[in-house]
Amino acid sequence: MNNYIFPFLWMRGESEEVIRTEIEKIAECGIRAVCVEARPHNDFCGPGWWHDMDIVIDEAKKRGMKIWILDDKHFPTGYAAGLIETKYPERKKWYIADTTADIFGSQHPLTINVKRMLKPVIGYWQLGEPADYEERAKNELLAVVACQFTDSDTFTEETINLTGTCKDGTASFTLPEGQWRVHVIYKTRTDGGNEDYINMLDKVSAHTQIEGVYEAHYEHYKDEFGKTIAGFFSDEPELGNTKDVAYDAKVGKKGLALPWSDELEGMLKERYGDDYKRYLPFLFTETDTMELCPQMRYDYMDCVSRLYEKNFSKTIGDWCREHGAEYIGHVVEDNGTHSRTGHGPGHWFRAMAGQDMAGIDVIGSQVIFGAPAQTRSGMGGMDIDGEFFHYILGKLGASSGHLDPKKKGRTMCELFGAYGWNFGVRNMKYLLDHLLCKGVNYLVPHAFSMAEYPDIDCPPHFYARGNNPQFMWFARLMKYANRMCGILNNGTHIASVALLYDGEADWTGTHMPMQKAGRELIRHQIEFDVVCIDMLKCLKDYNGKIENKKLIINGVTFDCLVIPYMEYMPYELAGFLEKNSGFPVYFVGGWPRTVLKNAMHDKTASMEWKHTCKCLELPELAATLKADGMKKITLEPAFSKISMYHYKKQEQILMLMNESAEDSYKGVLQVPGIEEVVYYDAMKDCYKDIHTEVKNGIRQIPLMLEPGESCIIMEKKGHVTTGIYESFETQISNCQNVINLKDGWRTELASAKEYPGFSLLPMGGSLVPVSDIKPDFSGIIRYTKDIDLDKVPQRACLKVQHVYEVLKLTVNDTEAGICLTPPYQMEIQNYLKAGKNKLVIEVANTPGRDQMNYPMPPFDFSHEALEPSGMFGDILLYYS
């Protein structure tokens, strides 16, 4: 099987033995690549790093493994291995910041001390806080602009550029009658974000990343590039204009310094002329009419995100490909940050433009099984918008993989990290299946840490120096994941709806977040991809066209475009609608207020296209699309908790997942235009026939999914089957006898390091949670029981009521199966015999309870309840 997994291997300067052992354990999981990450390595790109990399490369070559390199000493990417700090201080970031002076009553000469205003104002409680006063003294004046108050707390859009009145650190002027606010806008290297990071908006500064990391590795290992070394991974590169951990760094936020560069200034001059400075206050304040203000904000963010794309993403991607490597990674997407400044890149699709795979991450409890739309408390106390992470993030990532020819259908996700030690293989499979069902098909599990156990840095850690009792089950999960990714690679997504990316709408005004519409589509099994305006504007760059009233992008054919409400529509989108008036378009939540200009060419667009589009409310979306023929696959009865992914290779492939934590589903999947189908069991790597029927050209496929359960259904097309698929309900209905085996088990315990050396745990009568007796135990619990059968059963099924949380069953010294998630049930007639039969069930919990045995870490990302440990409740043997 091919490899689609490359977990983080954290490097801190461990011994050769430890490094080689960890890579051996990764290989045991069927994984054939790693992504090395300094976490941090104190000698990154120094002799100690090259020594350790030599070991990694040697071990990887012995095992036929590939290596990816996380491209900095620590995250986020952009530190450039310290070169800005140590070698190129002149390449530090520039920001623009804003201070103001209010003038009530005018029409007489006034003077303001501009020099004194070239720094942020503070409160008395901030006195003594550290600051680089020497560097701050170099702040440079950019503009002085007066904005007139309205009768409320907003401002008119008639501004006065007072920059020319400045002399010797002061500005002297006379303002017209009225109340005014004078903005002093200045350039600074100190009053924004981290000073030691590259400036994404400056070509020379951004290239420092290549010099510091990429060229250094090429110098040492150029013969391995494109061979053992597959490429580089950028981790959360950002515009970085704030030191706060916040997701709301939108233009206009009070006190927010904004990214800047000479190149950016030149682009604004191209759009607004030499007098562009009079519009700069609109980046920091609201206006009454909000006409020029949103235009300026759009143009600013458009320029910023295009410079990020050009100077950083595309430049690094081009360098990698020129040197025989690939470039991958992800940015911070959280809660809308994907289209903002701060921790964001300004525009998610442009940030991905240089990469060879699309990339996202799901860490730190961002997706929780059974909580799809709840706002939760996450890492650092930040709110987690469950609706964004559950309903759009995976689809956003997969959409770039599907639609950008450079990506070759590949979407990578970094996953599992910072969920905590309680996050075990059961929940990993839930999360994995959720992402697969959105279109993710490459995985970067976070992480294999080689530090002494327990490493408090963003657990879980999969091997944990041999202390994770679920490691053998994790290895099974990774083999399953590789098979699933193989099934969902080298094909084409089948989608009905193109859902518009909301980045530009977020720049300028109020809007409906795209996850709102995405939620409605997913809940009604309507397949979609997220498209951005850049794709619609330049269809040829994406192998795209409009043909027969269909939108085709890189082989994906869309029946319609859905546009969530945006207050201000970009000129380019209006142009697409005018040019393609016959293509179905649905506005959800209202028409735009107006269309922005093309500031570069001073062009305006009409709204004549409204006559050929539909406008509807969000609750009407799914029903309207179904009525108009845009929804092709249905469930009978309907069930909103099933997610679906439709894929086409030589055969059609459907992945379905029941994302309810409580409700089972039993019904019929109705699929038009599909041939005879089989069920694929990726855990056992086998195919089984499914009894179906066709009514009016629509294939009726029986579907039963327990909570959290997923399945793959695909056209048979020559797949060799091993029998007929039956649900567990069908299996036990064919059994005439049932006995409850809940009593009389011998119970033994072993920690991960002790396994398979077990110690007896006295437990009389019926089974109870082991955590009731040993609350701090983490490890493997072995249950042994002999049963007598008069004859070999023709059919036998075992079902265990409660397991925490993974299970392996051995019958008569032969492994009969494993269960990573509920329901804990399996067929076992092939392993039973007449007479005495020995059943051995091994259950492993997570390392979570073991943390009680160690000093409490100095911090927590979040808090959660502990589940029980072990096996208990009814243990039913059905047989006939």
JSON list of C-alpha atoms in Angstrom, two decimals, residues 134-218:
[
{"chain": "A", "resi": 134, "resn": "GLU", "atom": "CA", "xyz": [15.68, 52.87, 20.91]},
{"chain": "A", "resi": 135, "resn": "GLU", "atom": "CA", "xyz": [13.94, 51.26, 17.95]},
{"chain": "A", "resi": 136, "resn": "ARG", "atom": "CA", "xyz": [10.69, 53.11, 18.66]},
{"chain": "A", "resi": 137, "resn": "ALA", "atom": "CA", "xyz": [12.55, 56.40, 18.34]},
{"chain": "A", "resi": 138, "resn": "LYS", "atom": "CA", "xyz": [13.04, 55.48, 14.66]},
{"chain": "A", "resi": 139, "resn": "ASN", "atom": "CA", "xyz": [9.29, 55.42, 13.95]},
{"chain": "A", "resi": 140, "resn": "GLU", "atom": "CA", "xyz": [8.48, 57.36, 10.78]},
{"chain": "A", "resi": 141, "resn": "LEU", "atom": "CA", "xyz": [5.57, 59.64, 9.99]},
{"chain": "A", "resi": 142, "resn": "LEU", "atom": "CA", "xyz": [3.45, 58.43, 7.08]},
{"chain": "A", "resi": 143, "resn": "ALA", "atom": "CA", "xyz": [0.40, 60.69, 7.07]},
{"chain": "A", "resi": 144, "resn": "VAL", "atom": "CA", "xyz": [-1.60, 63.25, 9.05]},
{"chain": "A", "resi": 145, "resn": "VAL", "atom": "CA", "xyz": [-5.27, 63.26, 8.05]},
{"chain": "A", "resi": 146, "resn": "ALA", "atom": "CA", "xyz": [-8.29, 65.02, 9.54]},
{"chain": "A", "resi": 147, "resn": "CYS", "atom": "CA", "xyz": [-11.71, 63.31, 9.60]},
{"chain": "A", "resi": 148, "resn": "GLN", "atom": "CA", "xyz": [-14.86, 65.25, 10.50]},
{"chain": "A", "resi": 149, "resn": "PHE", "atom": "CA", "xyz": [-17.28, 63.92, 13.10]},
{"chain": "A", "resi": 150, "resn": "THR", "atom": "CA", "xyz": [-20.93, 63.47, 12.18]},
{"chain": "A", "resi": 151, "resn": "ASP", "atom": "CA", "xyz": [-23.59, 64.20, 14.79]},
{"chain": "A", "resi": 152, "resn": "SER", "atom": "CA", "xyz": [-22.85, 60.77, 16.25]},
{"chain": "A", "resi": 153, "resn": "ASP", "atom": "CA", "xyz": [-19.62, 58.87, 16.87]},
{"chain": "A", "resi": 154, "resn": "THR", "atom": "CA", "xyz": [-18.94, 58.15, 13.20]},
{"chain": "A", "resi": 155, "resn": "PHE", "atom": "CA", "xyz": [-17.11, 60.23, 10.63]},
{"chain": "A", "resi": 156, "resn": "THR", "atom": "CA", "xyz": [-17.82, 61.60, 7.20]},
{"chain": "A", "resi": 157, "resn": "GLU", "atom": "CA", "xyz": [-15.78, 60.34, 4.27]},
{"chain": "A", "resi": 158, "resn": "GLU", "atom": "CA", "xyz": [-14.58, 63.85, 3.39]},
{"chain": "A", "resi": 159, "resn": "THR", "atom": "CA", "xyz": [-11.04, 63.91, 4.74]},
{"chain": "A", "resi": 160, "resn": "ILE", "atom": "CA", "xyz": [-8.28, 66.54, 4.70]},
{"chain": "A", "resi": 161, "resn": "ASN", "atom": "CA", "xyz": [-4.70, 65.46, 4.08]},
{"chain": "A", "resi": 162, "resn": "LEU", "atom": "CA", "xyz": [-2.57, 67.54, 6.48]},
{"chain": "A", "resi": 163, "resn": "THR", "atom": "CA", "xyz": [0.68, 65.68, 5.85]},
{"chain": "A", "resi": 164, "resn": "GLY", "atom": "CA", "xyz": [2.09, 68.67, 3.96]},
{"chain": "A", "resi": 165, "resn": "THR", "atom": "CA", "xyz": [1.67, 70.90, 7.03]},
{"chain": "A", "resi": 166, "resn": "CYS", "atom": "CA", "xyz": [4.28, 68.95, 9.00]},
{"chain": "A", "resi": 167, "resn": "LYS", "atom": "CA", "xyz": [7.61, 70.56, 9.77]},
{"chain": "A", "resi": 168, "resn": "ASP", "atom": "CA", "xyz": [10.19, 69.87, 12.46]},
{"chain": "A", "resi": 169, "resn": "GLY", "atom": "CA", "xyz": [7.99, 67.37, 14.27]},
{"chain": "A", "resi": 170, "resn": "THR", "atom": "CA", "xyz": [4.82, 69.47, 14.41]},
{"chain": "A", "resi": 171, "resn": "ALA", "atom": "CA", "xyz": [1.85, 70.11, 12.14]},
{"chain": "A", "resi": 172, "resn": "SER", "atom": "CA", "xyz": [0.17, 73.53, 12.03]},
{"chain": "A", "resi": 173, "resn": "PHE", "atom": "CA", "xyz": [-3.17, 74.02, 10.28]},
{"chain": "A", "resi": 174, "resn": "THR", "atom": "CA", "xyz": [-6.61, 75.61, 10.40]},
{"chain": "A", "resi": 175, "resn": "LEU", "atom": "CA", "xyz": [-9.59, 73.31, 10.01]},
{"chain": "A", "resi": 176, "resn": "PRO", "atom": "CA", "xyz": [-13.05, 74.22, 8.70]},
{"chain": "A", "resi": 177, "resn": "GLU", "atom": "CA", "xyz": [-15.95, 74.60, 11.11]},
{"chain": "A", "resi": 178, "resn": "GLY", "atom": "CA", "xyz": [-16.96, 71.42, 12.92]},
{"chain": "A", "resi": 179, "resn": "GLN", "atom": "CA", "xyz": [-15.65, 68.68, 15.18]},
{"chain": "A", "resi": 180, "resn": "TRP", "atom": "CA", "xyz": [-12.59, 66.79, 13.94]},
{"chain": "A", "resi": 181, "resn": "ARG", "atom": "CA", "xyz": [-10.34, 63.88, 14.69]},
{"chain": "A", "resi": 182, "resn": "VAL", "atom": "CA", "xyz": [-6.78, 64.17, 13.44]},
{"chain": "A", "resi": 183, "resn": "HIS", "atom": "CA", "xyz": [-5.10, 60.84, 12.65]},
{"chain": "A", "resi": 184, "resn": "VAL", "atom": "CA", "xyz": [-1.33, 60.58, 12.85]},
{"chain": "A", "resi": 185, "resn": "ILE", "atom": "CA", "xyz": [-0.44, 57.42, 10.95]},
{"chain": "A", "resi": 186, "resn": "TYR", "atom": "CA", "xyz": [3.14, 56.27, 11.32]},
{"chain": "A", "resi": 187, "resn": "LYS", "atom": "CA", "xyz": [5.43, 53.44, 10.28]},
{"chain": "A", "resi": 188, "resn": "THR", "atom": "CA", "xyz": [6.90, 51.37, 13.07]},
{"chain": "A", "resi": 189, "resn": "ARG", "atom": "CA", "xyz": [8.86, 48.20, 13.64]},
{"chain": "A", "resi": 190, "resn": "THR", "atom": "CA", "xyz": [8.03, 47.99, 17.35]},
{"chain": "A", "resi": 191, "resn": "ASP", "atom": "CA", "xyz": [4.33, 48.72, 17.83]},
{"chain": "A", "resi": 192, "resn": "GLY", "atom": "CA", "xyz": [2.90, 45.63, 16.12]},
{"chain": "A", "resi": 193, "resn": "GLY", "atom": "CA", "xyz": [3.75, 41.93, 16.41]},
{"chain": "A", "resi": 194, "resn": "ASN", "atom": "CA", "xyz": [6.90, 39.88, 16.87]},
{"chain": "A", "resi": 195, "resn": "GLU", "atom": "CA", "xyz": [9.91, 41.92, 15.83]},
{"chain": "A", "resi": 196, "resn": "ASP", "atom": "CA", "xyz": [12.13, 38.94, 14.99]},
{"chain": "A", "resi": 197, "resn": "TYR", "atom": "CA", "xyz": [10.00, 37.54, 12.17]},
{"chain": "A", "resi": 198, "resn": "ILE", "atom": "CA", "xyz": [10.14, 38.10, 8.42]},
{"chain": "A", "resi": 199, "resn": "ASN", "atom": "CA", "xyz": [7.88, 40.58, 6.67]},
{"chain": "A", "resi": 200, "resn": "MET", "atom": "CA", "xyz": [5.64, 38.61, 4.31]},
{"chain": "A", "resi": 201, "resn": "LEU", "atom": "CA", "xyz": [4.94, 41.80, 2.35]},
{"chain": "A", "resi": 202, "resn": "ASP", "atom": "CA", "xyz": [8.58, 42.47, 1.54]},
{"chain": "A", "resi": 203, "resn": "LYS", "atom": "CA", "xyz": [10.32, 40.33, -1.07]},
{"chain": "A", "resi": 204, "resn": "VAL", "atom": "CA", "xyz": [13.80, 40.59, 0.45]},
{"chain": "A", "resi": 205, "resn": "SER", "atom": "CA", "xyz": [12.64, 40.01, 4.02]},
{"chain": "A", "resi": 206, "resn": "ALA", "atom": "CA", "xyz": [10.45, 37.04, 3.03]},
{"chain": "A", "resi": 207, "resn": "HIS", "atom": "CA", "xyz": [13.37, 35.46, 1.16]},
{"chain": "A", "resi": 208, "resn": "THR", "atom": "CA", "xyz": [15.24, 35.31, 4.47]},
{"chain": "A", "resi": 209, "resn": "GLN", "atom": "CA", "xyz": [13.14, 32.23, 5.27]},
{"chain": "A", "resi": 210, "resn": "ILE", "atom": "CA", "xyz": [14.64, 30.45, 2.28]},
{"chain": "A", "resi": 211, "resn": "GLU", "atom": "CA", "xyz": [18.17, 31.51, 3.16]},
{"chain": "A", "resi": 212, "resn": "GLY", "atom": "CA", "xyz": [17.87, 30.57, 6.81]},
{"chain": "A", "resi": 213, "resn": "VAL", "atom": "CA", "xyz": [16.28, 27.13, 6.42]},
{"chain": "A", "resi": 214, "resn": "TYR", "atom": "CA", "xyz": [15.82, 25.91, 2.87]},
{"chain": "A", "resi": 215, "resn": "GLU", "atom": "CA", "xyz": [19.22, 26.77, 1.43]},
{"chain": "A", "resi": 216, "resn": "ALA", "atom": "CA", "xyz": [20.92, 25.58, 4.62]},
{"chain": "A", "resi": 217, "resn": "HIS", "atom": "CA", "xyz": [19.34, 22.13, 4.25]},
{"chain": "A", "resi": 218, "resn": "TYR", "atom": "CA", "xyz": [20.06, 22.00, 0.53]}
]
